[in-house]
């Protein structure tokens, strides 16, 4: 039983395979946080200390005891109003406009299975997971305010999920001005904060800093989780690295505006929190109404960052991603964007499909530019009818021609957007988010549709279906290319609810699309990786990781992404050189090596390649088919940091330890330098491995200790891929493969 109640100490303990999490209802009725860390039996309330602290207030429940202050006690769901002046998770106003509440424990319930959330994505459990849910009710009788804290535990995965439902059970209206989903309070500790920051075309670059007094705030005020800050936080011991040290993560299962804060208080205690963004948020709750905070996935590792990431990969890959494509081999695709941008004909697309067939590629993706008069990015979003003049035929005919070549067909769409220059906008100007009387702020010359309104979502669903019903469309790239600035909806009474309701509208729409087209592979995208989060992964099992396809920049982007997201989620393509974004030239083999750390595909015009390059690509596609199961499901290890190391590697090891793929790219060279070595991890101790290509044997323990010389990689941007197979002697080695 992963959730235990101890009546004597009034503690609730959540236990996973390697971790324990404990809370206590104290004598005053407040819900205190005691512990999250290495699995441990017993009661951890010895960690609580009490002192008369100048400047820290005492709630009425303290009955004059000046040593009792919520300002200094670790809590499960800190709120504004009872004397904790650190950053709260909840701030409410009553009908008089007064701020503040006083939430006390009321009851708890433990049930089997993991909770789900109405209208919001959340991790799920499967049979055999022994998942349980703890729900704890906190109440403020004066306001009729009730908060249900949800804890969903996946014990084998070492993951605890949290959410909170805020209900107005009273008689007067309430306004929720701040709602975070979860926090982690530490009574002491020298910790580093790692967050994942960036910009368009350079997303999720790790930034590691000591947690200093004061607050570090990250988040998004852009209506999407954003290129700038990913909704993932890692706290780690200052000495923690990939292999040692304690580390904790908070990861939001939400794709909209969010907020995450790490605060070191006056007593050097640390509070990390994560949840809904505060800006343009003020959510009205009439009597009987409620709001659900998005889920936060928490995990802990006492064995460094690699282990923490592996735990997150497993939960995202197997308990957040779902549906037909979750465990399936994904198609190798050829995308038209960097090949043609919007300048193509139907014959170009069919020609590309012919090349795809010749190269062994599975799927041709027709990117932007196929609809209405969309020949540049200033117009036509919303008018999703096919430009038959441009294509030379209708879409059904084009798809039949592509399929006739033995290639599947996929298409790009940006459903949530509308251009001012479009028939949709002319017909329904009020469907766009725009403040009456204020000219809207544009992004890429476009506006965002108001998905907080049911009629807009319904119309979008019809548009999407009428596109997908035109032929055998097996893949949809769901793009989103600007942020939300003007928050105003004609459909709601309170504008402070719009951003949240937008997300409910989007998630509802995606749910309807996947229900109607269960085998459709949807790849998320938002100007590359601007909405690369666990919320979207609930609907789209892969996301275009970045518009930056340069192999070297991608090493950093994919390295940062790997802290919280599995390779199966990372959309990655080989593109032409010099790279269209930064002009860099890298070997074709290296571009493939890096793209193979994701879903793998190409985004170039094969007609411009030499015969030799085409032959190489044919080989790469075949190679990837032998490796894709490892990339998709193997245990992932980072072997180096692209921001620091001259050679950066990464590795996948199959769950049974029978196979590993070790990859590396040379990022810095010097004349006449010594040999560089690569040290793999996670192989089976005592085993011997043979390298598939060379037939060379390696003893696993020595390999994990001293490593292997980097074979053949001597020049800048050279790469290696070493496919290791475990052998129990010399049998089957000549074959060179166990698969
Ligand atoms: C975004 C995407 C690109 C491409 C273009 C099309 O930038 O990230 O991959 O689809 O839009 O306009």
PDB file of C-alpha atoms in Angstrom, residues 28-299:
ATOM      1  CA  UNK A  28      -3.906  23.302  15.289  1.00  0.00           C
ATOM      2  CA  UNK A  29      -5.357  21.573  12.247  1.00  0.00           C
ATOM      3  CA  UNK A  30      -2.783  22.881   9.734  1.00  0.00           C
ATOM      4  CA  UNK A  31      -1.382  20.492   7.155  1.00  0.00           C
ATOM      5  CA  UNK A  32       2.386  20.519   7.427  1.00  0.00           C
ATOM      6  CA  UNK A  33       4.909  19.014   5.038  1.00  0.00           C
ATOM      7  CA  UNK A  34       7.452  16.821   6.767  1.00  0.00           C
ATOM      8  CA  UNK A  35       9.575  15.038   4.224  1.00  0.00           C
ATOM      9  CA  UNK A  36      10.267  14.117   0.606  1.00  0.00           C
ATOM     10  CA  UNK A  37      13.377  12.075   0.005  1.00  0.00           C
ATOM     11  CA  UNK A  38      15.007   8.687   0.305  1.00  0.00           C
ATOM     12  CA  UNK A  39      12.579   5.987   1.366  1.00  0.00           C
ATOM     13  CA  UNK A  40      12.415   5.962   5.132  1.00  0.00           C
ATOM     14  CA  UNK A  41      10.144   4.445   7.758  1.00  0.00           C
ATOM     15  CA  UNK A  42       8.929   6.320  10.814  1.00  0.00           C
ATOM     16  CA  UNK A  43       7.673   9.743  11.670  1.00  0.00           C
ATOM     17  CA  UNK A  44       9.645  12.736  10.490  1.00  0.00           C
ATOM     18  CA  UNK A  45       7.983  15.399  12.645  1.00  0.00           C
ATOM     19  CA  UNK A  46      11.237  15.632  14.601  1.00  0.00           C
ATOM     20  CA  UNK A  47      12.260  17.956  11.749  1.00  0.00           C
ATOM     21  CA  UNK A  48       9.821  20.609  12.910  1.00  0.00           C
ATOM     22  CA  UNK A  49      11.185  23.293  15.214  1.00  0.00           C
ATOM     23  CA  UNK A  50       9.422  26.072  17.078  1.00  0.00           C
ATOM     24  CA  UNK A  51      10.775  29.377  18.365  1.00  0.00           C
ATOM     25  CA  UNK A  52       9.506  32.835  19.140  1.00  0.00           C
ATOM     26  CA  UNK A  53      10.576  34.483  15.918  1.00  0.00           C
ATOM     27  CA  UNK A  54      10.457  38.239  15.743  1.00  0.00           C
ATOM     28  CA  UNK A  55       8.519  39.427  12.733  1.00  0.00           C
ATOM     29  CA  UNK A  56       6.658  36.174  12.186  1.00  0.00           C
ATOM     30  CA  UNK A  57       2.979  36.340  13.026  1.00  0.00           C
ATOM     31  CA  UNK A  58       0.940  33.852  15.055  1.00  0.00           C
ATOM     32  CA  UNK A  59      -2.474  32.707  13.845  1.00  0.00           C
ATOM     33  CA  UNK A  60      -5.429  32.772  16.256  1.00  0.00           C
ATOM     34  CA  UNK A  61      -5.198  28.971  16.477  1.00  0.00           C
ATOM     35  CA  UNK A  62      -1.814  29.402  18.215  1.00  0.00           C
ATOM     36  CA  UNK A  63      -3.782  30.616  21.260  1.00  0.00           C
ATOM     37  CA  UNK A  64      -1.052  33.016  22.235  1.00  0.00           C
ATOM     38  CA  UNK A  65       1.835  30.620  21.643  1.00  0.00           C
ATOM     39  CA  UNK A  66       4.377  32.902  20.030  1.00  0.00           C
ATOM     40  CA  UNK A  67       6.540  29.981  18.989  1.00  0.00           C
ATOM     41  CA  UNK A  68       3.871  28.874  16.516  1.00  0.00           C
ATOM     42  CA  UNK A  69       4.021  30.625  13.158  1.00  0.00           C
ATOM     43  CA  UNK A  70       3.134  29.357   9.707  1.00  0.00           C
ATOM     44  CA  UNK A  71       5.757  31.793   8.453  1.00  0.00           C
ATOM     45  CA  UNK A  72       8.420  29.303   9.491  1.00  0.00           C
ATOM     46  CA  UNK A  73       6.706  25.917   9.193  1.00  0.00           C
ATOM     47  CA  UNK A  74       6.898  23.698   6.097  1.00  0.00           C
ATOM     48  CA  UNK A  75       3.486  23.243   4.529  1.00  0.00           C
ATOM     49  CA  UNK A  76       1.615  21.213   1.959  1.00  0.00           C
ATOM     50  CA  UNK A  77      -0.586  23.970   0.580  1.00  0.00           C
ATOM     51  CA  UNK A  78       0.462  27.382   1.879  1.00  0.00           C
ATOM     52  CA  UNK A  79      -2.195  30.057   1.457  1.00  0.00           C
ATOM     53  CA  UNK A  80      -2.331  33.771   1.998  1.00  0.00           C
ATOM     54  CA  UNK A  81      -4.064  34.874   5.176  1.00  0.00           C
ATOM     55  CA  UNK A  82      -2.794  32.957   8.211  1.00  0.00           C
ATOM     56  CA  UNK A  83       0.593  34.524   8.683  1.00  0.00           C
ATOM     57  CA  UNK A  84       2.830  32.761   6.169  1.00  0.00           C
ATOM     58  CA  UNK A  85       4.331  35.728   4.353  1.00  0.00           C
ATOM     59  CA  UNK A  86       6.302  33.611   1.899  1.00  0.00           C
ATOM     60  CA  UNK A  87       4.892  33.080  -1.556  1.00  0.00           C
ATOM     61  CA  UNK A  88       1.569  31.192  -1.216  1.00  0.00           C
ATOM     62  CA  UNK A  89      -0.107  28.688  -3.501  1.00  0.00           C
ATOM     63  CA  UNK A  90      -3.520  30.223  -3.041  1.00  0.00           C
ATOM     64  CA  UNK A  91      -4.775  33.755  -2.703  1.00  0.00           C
ATOM     65  CA  UNK A  92      -8.514  34.421  -2.618  1.00  0.00           C
ATOM     66  CA  UNK A  93     -10.752  37.407  -2.196  1.00  0.00           C
ATOM     67  CA  UNK A  94     -14.257  37.333  -0.773  1.00  0.00           C
ATOM     68  CA  UNK A  95     -17.267  39.339  -1.977  1.00  0.00           C
ATOM     69  CA  UNK A  96     -16.180  42.339   0.097  1.00  0.00           C
ATOM     70  CA  UNK A  97     -12.867  42.390  -1.701  1.00  0.00           C
ATOM     71  CA  UNK A  98     -10.915  41.268   1.385  1.00  0.00           C
ATOM     72  CA  UNK A  99      -7.901  39.037   0.763  1.00  0.00           C
ATOM     73  CA  UNK A 100      -7.127  35.996   2.850  1.00  0.00           C
ATOM     74  CA  UNK A 101      -8.363  32.657   4.026  1.00  0.00           C
ATOM     75  CA  UNK A 102      -7.592  30.167   6.759  1.00  0.00           C
ATOM     76  CA  UNK A 103      -7.577  26.584   5.542  1.00  0.00           C
ATOM     77  CA  UNK A 104      -7.586  23.742   8.052  1.00  0.00           C
ATOM     78  CA  UNK A 105      -7.625  20.024   7.628  1.00  0.00           C
ATOM     79  CA  UNK A 106     -11.079  18.505   7.423  1.00  0.00           C
ATOM     80  CA  UNK A 107     -10.760  14.907   6.187  1.00  0.00           C
ATOM     81  CA  UNK A 108      -8.848  12.566   3.935  1.00  0.00           C
ATOM     82  CA  UNK A 109      -9.586   9.580   1.741  1.00  0.00           C
ATOM     83  CA  UNK A 110      -7.319   6.967   0.207  1.00  0.00           C
ATOM     84  CA  UNK A 111      -8.483   5.065  -2.835  1.00  0.00           C
ATOM     85  CA  UNK A 112      -6.989   2.682  -5.364  1.00  0.00           C
ATOM     86  CA  UNK A 113      -6.015   4.006  -8.762  1.00  0.00           C
ATOM     87  CA  UNK A 114      -4.622   7.344  -9.851  1.00  0.00           C
ATOM     88  CA  UNK A 115      -6.991  10.325 -10.055  1.00  0.00           C
ATOM     89  CA  UNK A 116      -7.767  11.976 -13.377  1.00  0.00           C
ATOM     90  CA  UNK A 117      -8.694  15.634 -13.787  1.00  0.00           C
ATOM     91  CA  UNK A 118     -11.837  16.924 -15.499  1.00  0.00           C
ATOM     92  CA  UNK A 119     -10.857  18.701 -18.721  1.00  0.00           C
ATOM     93  CA  UNK A 120      -7.127  18.687 -18.029  1.00  0.00           C
ATOM     94  CA  UNK A 121      -4.339  16.311 -18.989  1.00  0.00           C
ATOM     95  CA  UNK A 122      -2.885  14.178 -16.214  1.00  0.00           C
ATOM     96  CA  UNK A 123      -0.708  11.108 -15.823  1.00  0.00           C
ATOM     97  CA  UNK A 124      -2.733   7.898 -15.700  1.00  0.00           C
ATOM     98  CA  UNK A 125      -2.195   4.485 -14.186  1.00  0.00           C
ATOM     99  CA  UNK A 126      -2.414   1.037 -15.707  1.00  0.00           C
ATOM    100  CA  UNK A 127      -3.284  -2.304 -14.252  1.00  0.00           C
ATOM    101  CA  UNK A 128      -0.485  -3.632 -12.104  1.00  0.00           C
ATOM    102  CA  UNK A 129       0.807  -0.159 -11.211  1.00  0.00           C
ATOM    103  CA  UNK A 130      -0.638  -0.381  -7.673  1.00  0.00           C
ATOM    104  CA  UNK A 131      -1.401   3.282  -8.012  1.00  0.00           C
ATOM    105  CA  UNK A 132      -3.331   5.039  -5.282  1.00  0.00           C
ATOM    106  CA  UNK A 133      -4.852   8.446  -4.735  1.00  0.00           C
ATOM    107  CA  UNK A 134      -4.885  10.429  -1.543  1.00  0.00           C
ATOM    108  CA  UNK A 135      -7.334  13.255  -1.336  1.00  0.00           C
ATOM    109  CA  UNK A 136      -7.104  15.668   1.563  1.00  0.00           C
ATOM    110  CA  UNK A 137      -9.841  18.196   2.211  1.00  0.00           C
ATOM    111  CA  UNK A 138      -8.978  21.587   3.673  1.00  0.00           C
ATOM    112  CA  UNK A 139     -11.723  24.008   4.615  1.00  0.00           C
ATOM    113  CA  UNK A 140     -12.277  27.599   5.585  1.00  0.00           C
ATOM    114  CA  UNK A 141     -15.814  27.658   7.058  1.00  0.00           C
ATOM    115  CA  UNK A 142     -15.985  31.459   7.122  1.00  0.00           C
ATOM    116  CA  UNK A 143     -15.707  31.664   3.349  1.00  0.00           C
ATOM    117  CA  UNK A 144     -17.255  28.300   2.542  1.00  0.00           C
ATOM    118  CA  UNK A 145     -13.960  27.659   0.764  1.00  0.00           C
ATOM    119  CA  UNK A 146     -12.882  24.080   0.255  1.00  0.00           C
ATOM    120  CA  UNK A 147      -9.636  22.848  -1.267  1.00  0.00           C
ATOM    121  CA  UNK A 148      -9.184  19.235  -2.216  1.00  0.00           C
ATOM    122  CA  UNK A 149      -5.529  18.306  -2.473  1.00  0.00           C
ATOM    123  CA  UNK A 150      -4.909  15.353  -4.736  1.00  0.00           C
ATOM    124  CA  UNK A 151      -1.856  13.108  -4.538  1.00  0.00           C
ATOM    125  CA  UNK A 152      -1.624  10.338  -7.122  1.00  0.00           C
ATOM    126  CA  UNK A 153       1.181   7.873  -6.562  1.00  0.00           C
ATOM    127  CA  UNK A 154       2.814   5.617  -9.144  1.00  0.00           C
ATOM    128  CA  UNK A 155       5.037   3.632  -6.773  1.00  0.00           C
ATOM    129  CA  UNK A 156       7.138   1.679  -9.262  1.00  0.00           C
ATOM    130  CA  UNK A 157       7.913   4.834 -11.230  1.00  0.00           C
ATOM    131  CA  UNK A 158       8.946   6.794  -8.126  1.00  0.00           C
ATOM    132  CA  UNK A 159       6.521   9.492  -9.065  1.00  0.00           C
ATOM    133  CA  UNK A 160       3.952  11.447  -7.060  1.00  0.00           C
ATOM    134  CA  UNK A 161       1.469  13.617  -8.930  1.00  0.00           C
ATOM    135  CA  UNK A 162      -0.325  16.522  -7.350  1.00  0.00           C
ATOM    136  CA  UNK A 163      -3.250  18.739  -8.117  1.00  0.00           C
ATOM    137  CA  UNK A 164      -5.761  20.828  -6.166  1.00  0.00           C
ATOM    138  CA  UNK A 165      -9.421  21.584  -6.678  1.00  0.00           C
ATOM    139  CA  UNK A 166     -10.702  24.826  -5.195  1.00  0.00           C
ATOM    140  CA  UNK A 167     -14.449  24.926  -4.527  1.00  0.00           C
ATOM    141  CA  UNK A 168     -16.812  27.595  -3.379  1.00  0.00           C
ATOM    142  CA  UNK A 169     -19.160  25.777  -1.011  1.00  0.00           C
ATOM    143  CA  UNK A 170     -20.309  29.001   0.597  1.00  0.00           C
ATOM    144  CA  UNK A 171     -22.958  31.622  -0.097  1.00  0.00           C
ATOM    145  CA  UNK A 172     -20.899  34.508  -1.399  1.00  0.00           C
ATOM    146  CA  UNK A 173     -18.819  34.982  -4.521  1.00  0.00           C
ATOM    147  CA  UNK A 174     -15.062  34.382  -4.345  1.00  0.00           C
ATOM    148  CA  UNK A 175     -12.211  35.427  -6.591  1.00  0.00           C
ATOM    149  CA  UNK A 176      -9.144  33.219  -6.910  1.00  0.00           C
ATOM    150  CA  UNK A 177      -6.238  35.547  -7.690  1.00  0.00           C
ATOM    151  CA  UNK A 178      -3.468  32.994  -7.441  1.00  0.00           C
ATOM    152  CA  UNK A 179      -3.568  29.234  -7.739  1.00  0.00           C
ATOM    153  CA  UNK A 180      -0.492  27.051  -7.786  1.00  0.00           C
ATOM    154  CA  UNK A 181      -0.728  23.286  -7.935  1.00  0.00           C
ATOM    155  CA  UNK A 182       2.010  22.106  -5.625  1.00  0.00           C
ATOM    156  CA  UNK A 183       4.965  23.154  -3.568  1.00  0.00           C
ATOM    157  CA  UNK A 184       7.924  21.511  -1.923  1.00  0.00           C
ATOM    158  CA  UNK A 185       9.079  23.020   1.351  1.00  0.00           C
ATOM    159  CA  UNK A 186      12.594  22.235   2.596  1.00  0.00           C
ATOM    160  CA  UNK A 187      13.421  23.110   6.202  1.00  0.00           C
ATOM    161  CA  UNK A 188      17.066  23.516   5.266  1.00  0.00           C
ATOM    162  CA  UNK A 189      19.553  22.647   2.562  1.00  0.00           C
ATOM    163  CA  UNK A 190      22.093  24.146   0.204  1.00  0.00           C
ATOM    164  CA  UNK A 191      20.447  23.535  -3.128  1.00  0.00           C
ATOM    165  CA  UNK A 192      20.919  24.459  -6.757  1.00  0.00           C
ATOM    166  CA  UNK A 193      18.011  25.279  -8.995  1.00  0.00           C
ATOM    167  CA  UNK A 194      18.168  24.009 -12.563  1.00  0.00           C
ATOM    168  CA  UNK A 195      15.671  25.515 -14.966  1.00  0.00           C
ATOM    169  CA  UNK A 196      15.394  25.332 -18.709  1.00  0.00           C
ATOM    170  CA  UNK A 197      15.461  28.695 -20.408  1.00  0.00           C
ATOM    171  CA  UNK A 198      15.803  29.874 -23.965  1.00  0.00           C
ATOM    172  CA  UNK A 199      14.220  31.585 -26.908  1.00  0.00           C
ATOM    173  CA  UNK A 200      12.767  30.739 -30.284  1.00  0.00           C
ATOM    174  CA  UNK A 201      15.121  28.335 -32.068  1.00  0.00           C
ATOM    175  CA  UNK A 202      17.208  27.850 -28.918  1.00  0.00           C
ATOM    176  CA  UNK A 203      14.862  26.300 -26.374  1.00  0.00           C
ATOM    177  CA  UNK A 204      15.421  24.609 -22.982  1.00  0.00           C
ATOM    178  CA  UNK A 205      19.026  25.517 -22.261  1.00  0.00           C
ATOM    179  CA  UNK A 206      19.793  24.390 -18.717  1.00  0.00           C
ATOM    180  CA  UNK A 207      20.633  27.138 -16.261  1.00  0.00           C
ATOM    181  CA  UNK A 208      21.969  26.032 -12.874  1.00  0.00           C
ATOM    182  CA  UNK A 209      22.282  28.448  -9.981  1.00  0.00           C
ATOM    183  CA  UNK A 210      22.555  28.314  -6.240  1.00  0.00           C
ATOM    184  CA  UNK A 211      19.268  29.069  -4.504  1.00  0.00           C
ATOM    185  CA  UNK A 212      20.007  32.434  -2.938  1.00  0.00           C
ATOM    186  CA  UNK A 213      17.914  34.423  -0.437  1.00  0.00           C
ATOM    187  CA  UNK A 214      14.865  35.868  -2.163  1.00  0.00           C
ATOM    188  CA  UNK A 215      12.902  34.412  -5.031  1.00  0.00           C
ATOM    189  CA  UNK A 216      13.743  33.160  -8.466  1.00  0.00           C
ATOM    190  CA  UNK A 217      10.664  33.310 -10.620  1.00  0.00           C
ATOM    191  CA  UNK A 218      10.217  31.694 -13.996  1.00  0.00           C
ATOM    192  CA  UNK A 219       7.093  31.187 -16.019  1.00  0.00           C
ATOM    193  CA  UNK A 220       5.183  32.302 -19.036  1.00  0.00           C
ATOM    194  CA  UNK A 221       2.938  35.301 -19.570  1.00  0.00           C
ATOM    195  CA  UNK A 222       2.483  34.274 -23.184  1.00  0.00           C
ATOM    196  CA  UNK A 223      -0.544  31.989 -23.045  1.00  0.00           C
ATOM    197  CA  UNK A 224       1.681  29.034 -23.970  1.00  0.00           C
ATOM    198  CA  UNK A 225       4.240  27.275 -21.844  1.00  0.00           C
ATOM    199  CA  UNK A 226       6.787  29.112 -24.025  1.00  0.00           C
ATOM    200  CA  UNK A 227      10.208  28.915 -25.649  1.00  0.00           C
ATOM    201  CA  UNK A 228      11.557  31.085 -22.846  1.00  0.00           C
ATOM    202  CA  UNK A 229      11.015  28.889 -19.762  1.00  0.00           C
ATOM    203  CA  UNK A 230       9.968  25.272 -19.724  1.00  0.00           C
ATOM    204  CA  UNK A 231       7.534  24.217 -16.988  1.00  0.00           C
ATOM    205  CA  UNK A 232      10.134  21.987 -15.391  1.00  0.00           C
ATOM    206  CA  UNK A 233      12.215  22.706 -12.291  1.00  0.00           C
ATOM    207  CA  UNK A 234      14.964  20.599 -10.790  1.00  0.00           C
ATOM    208  CA  UNK A 235      16.385  21.211  -7.329  1.00  0.00           C
ATOM    209  CA  UNK A 236      19.602  19.431  -6.556  1.00  0.00           C
ATOM    210  CA  UNK A 237      22.226  19.176  -3.878  1.00  0.00           C
ATOM    211  CA  UNK A 238      24.989  21.623  -4.759  1.00  0.00           C
ATOM    212  CA  UNK A 239      27.378  18.725  -5.356  1.00  0.00           C
ATOM    213  CA  UNK A 240      24.847  16.634  -7.274  1.00  0.00           C
ATOM    214  CA  UNK A 241      25.807  15.586 -10.776  1.00  0.00           C
ATOM    215  CA  UNK A 242      24.582  12.973 -13.215  1.00  0.00           C
ATOM    216  CA  UNK A 243      25.459  10.069 -10.964  1.00  0.00           C
ATOM    217  CA  UNK A 244      25.392  11.279  -7.360  1.00  0.00           C
ATOM    218  CA  UNK A 245      23.411  13.547  -5.099  1.00  0.00           C
ATOM    219  CA  UNK A 246      19.818  14.145  -4.214  1.00  0.00           C
ATOM    220  CA  UNK A 247      17.572  15.869  -6.700  1.00  0.00           C
ATOM    221  CA  UNK A 248      13.894  16.708  -6.944  1.00  0.00           C
ATOM    222  CA  UNK A 249      11.775  17.749  -9.897  1.00  0.00           C
ATOM    223  CA  UNK A 250       8.488  19.553 -10.428  1.00  0.00           C
ATOM    224  CA  UNK A 251       7.001  19.240 -13.902  1.00  0.00           C
ATOM    225  CA  UNK A 252       3.747  20.849 -14.942  1.00  0.00           C
ATOM    226  CA  UNK A 253       1.242  18.941 -17.059  1.00  0.00           C
ATOM    227  CA  UNK A 254      -0.092  22.109 -18.629  1.00  0.00           C
ATOM    228  CA  UNK A 255       0.598  24.062 -21.812  1.00  0.00           C
ATOM    229  CA  UNK A 256      -0.598  27.550 -20.949  1.00  0.00           C
ATOM    230  CA  UNK A 257       0.666  30.493 -18.923  1.00  0.00           C
ATOM    231  CA  UNK A 258       2.373  29.184 -15.810  1.00  0.00           C
ATOM    232  CA  UNK A 259       4.421  30.281 -12.878  1.00  0.00           C
ATOM    233  CA  UNK A 260       7.184  28.565 -10.946  1.00  0.00           C
ATOM    234  CA  UNK A 261       9.069  30.071  -8.064  1.00  0.00           C
ATOM    235  CA  UNK A 262      11.879  29.029  -5.777  1.00  0.00           C
ATOM    236  CA  UNK A 263      12.200  31.093  -2.643  1.00  0.00           C
ATOM    237  CA  UNK A 264      14.847  30.989   0.045  1.00  0.00           C
ATOM    238  CA  UNK A 265      13.424  32.564   3.158  1.00  0.00           C
ATOM    239  CA  UNK A 266      14.835  34.394   6.175  1.00  0.00           C
ATOM    240  CA  UNK A 267      15.728  31.099   7.882  1.00  0.00           C
ATOM    241  CA  UNK A 268      17.308  29.608   4.752  1.00  0.00           C
ATOM    242  CA  UNK A 269      14.334  27.349   4.214  1.00  0.00           C
ATOM    243  CA  UNK A 270      13.429  26.753   0.591  1.00  0.00           C
ATOM    244  CA  UNK A 271      10.019  26.643  -1.027  1.00  0.00           C
ATOM    245  CA  UNK A 272       9.594  25.548  -4.653  1.00  0.00           C
ATOM    246  CA  UNK A 273       6.185  25.940  -6.222  1.00  0.00           C
ATOM    247  CA  UNK A 274       4.524  25.586  -9.593  1.00  0.00           C
ATOM    248  CA  UNK A 275       1.104  26.201 -11.087  1.00  0.00           C
ATOM    249  CA  UNK A 276      -1.045  28.676 -13.013  1.00  0.00           C
ATOM    250  CA  UNK A 277       0.352  32.007 -14.111  1.00  0.00           C
ATOM    251  CA  UNK A 278      -0.787  34.986 -12.052  1.00  0.00           C
ATOM    252  CA  UNK A 279      -0.890  37.581 -14.802  1.00  0.00           C
ATOM    253  CA  UNK A 280      -4.332  38.253 -16.304  1.00  0.00           C
ATOM    254  CA  UNK A 281      -5.639  35.613 -13.926  1.00  0.00           C
ATOM    255  CA  UNK A 282      -8.441  36.255 -11.473  1.00  0.00           C
ATOM    256  CA  UNK A 283     -10.889  33.412 -11.475  1.00  0.00           C
ATOM    257  CA  UNK A 284     -14.443  34.013 -10.247  1.00  0.00           C
ATOM    258  CA  UNK A 285     -16.048  31.260  -8.193  1.00  0.00           C
ATOM    259  CA  UNK A 286     -19.751  31.646  -7.561  1.00  0.00           C
ATOM    260  CA  UNK A 287     -21.325  29.383  -4.956  1.00  0.00           C
ATOM    261  CA  UNK A 288     -21.160  25.806  -6.200  1.00  0.00           C
ATOM    262  CA  UNK A 289     -18.328  26.505  -8.686  1.00  0.00           C
ATOM    263  CA  UNK A 290     -14.801  25.152  -8.681  1.00  0.00           C
ATOM    264  CA  UNK A 291     -11.471  25.362 -10.468  1.00  0.00           C
ATOM    265  CA  UNK A 292      -8.949  22.574 -10.971  1.00  0.00           C
ATOM    266  CA  UNK A 293      -5.236  23.357 -10.803  1.00  0.00           C
ATOM    267  CA  UNK A 294      -3.151  21.593 -13.459  1.00  0.00           C
ATOM    268  CA  UNK A 295      -1.147  18.592 -12.387  1.00  0.00           C
ATOM    269  CA  UNK A 296       2.436  18.716 -11.208  1.00  0.00           C
ATOM    270  CA  UNK A 297       4.499  15.546 -11.514  1.00  0.00           C
ATOM    271  CA  UNK A 298       7.070  15.285  -8.726  1.00  0.00           C
ATOM    272  CA  UNK A 299       9.974  12.913  -8.554  1.00  0.00           C
TER     273      UNK A 299
END
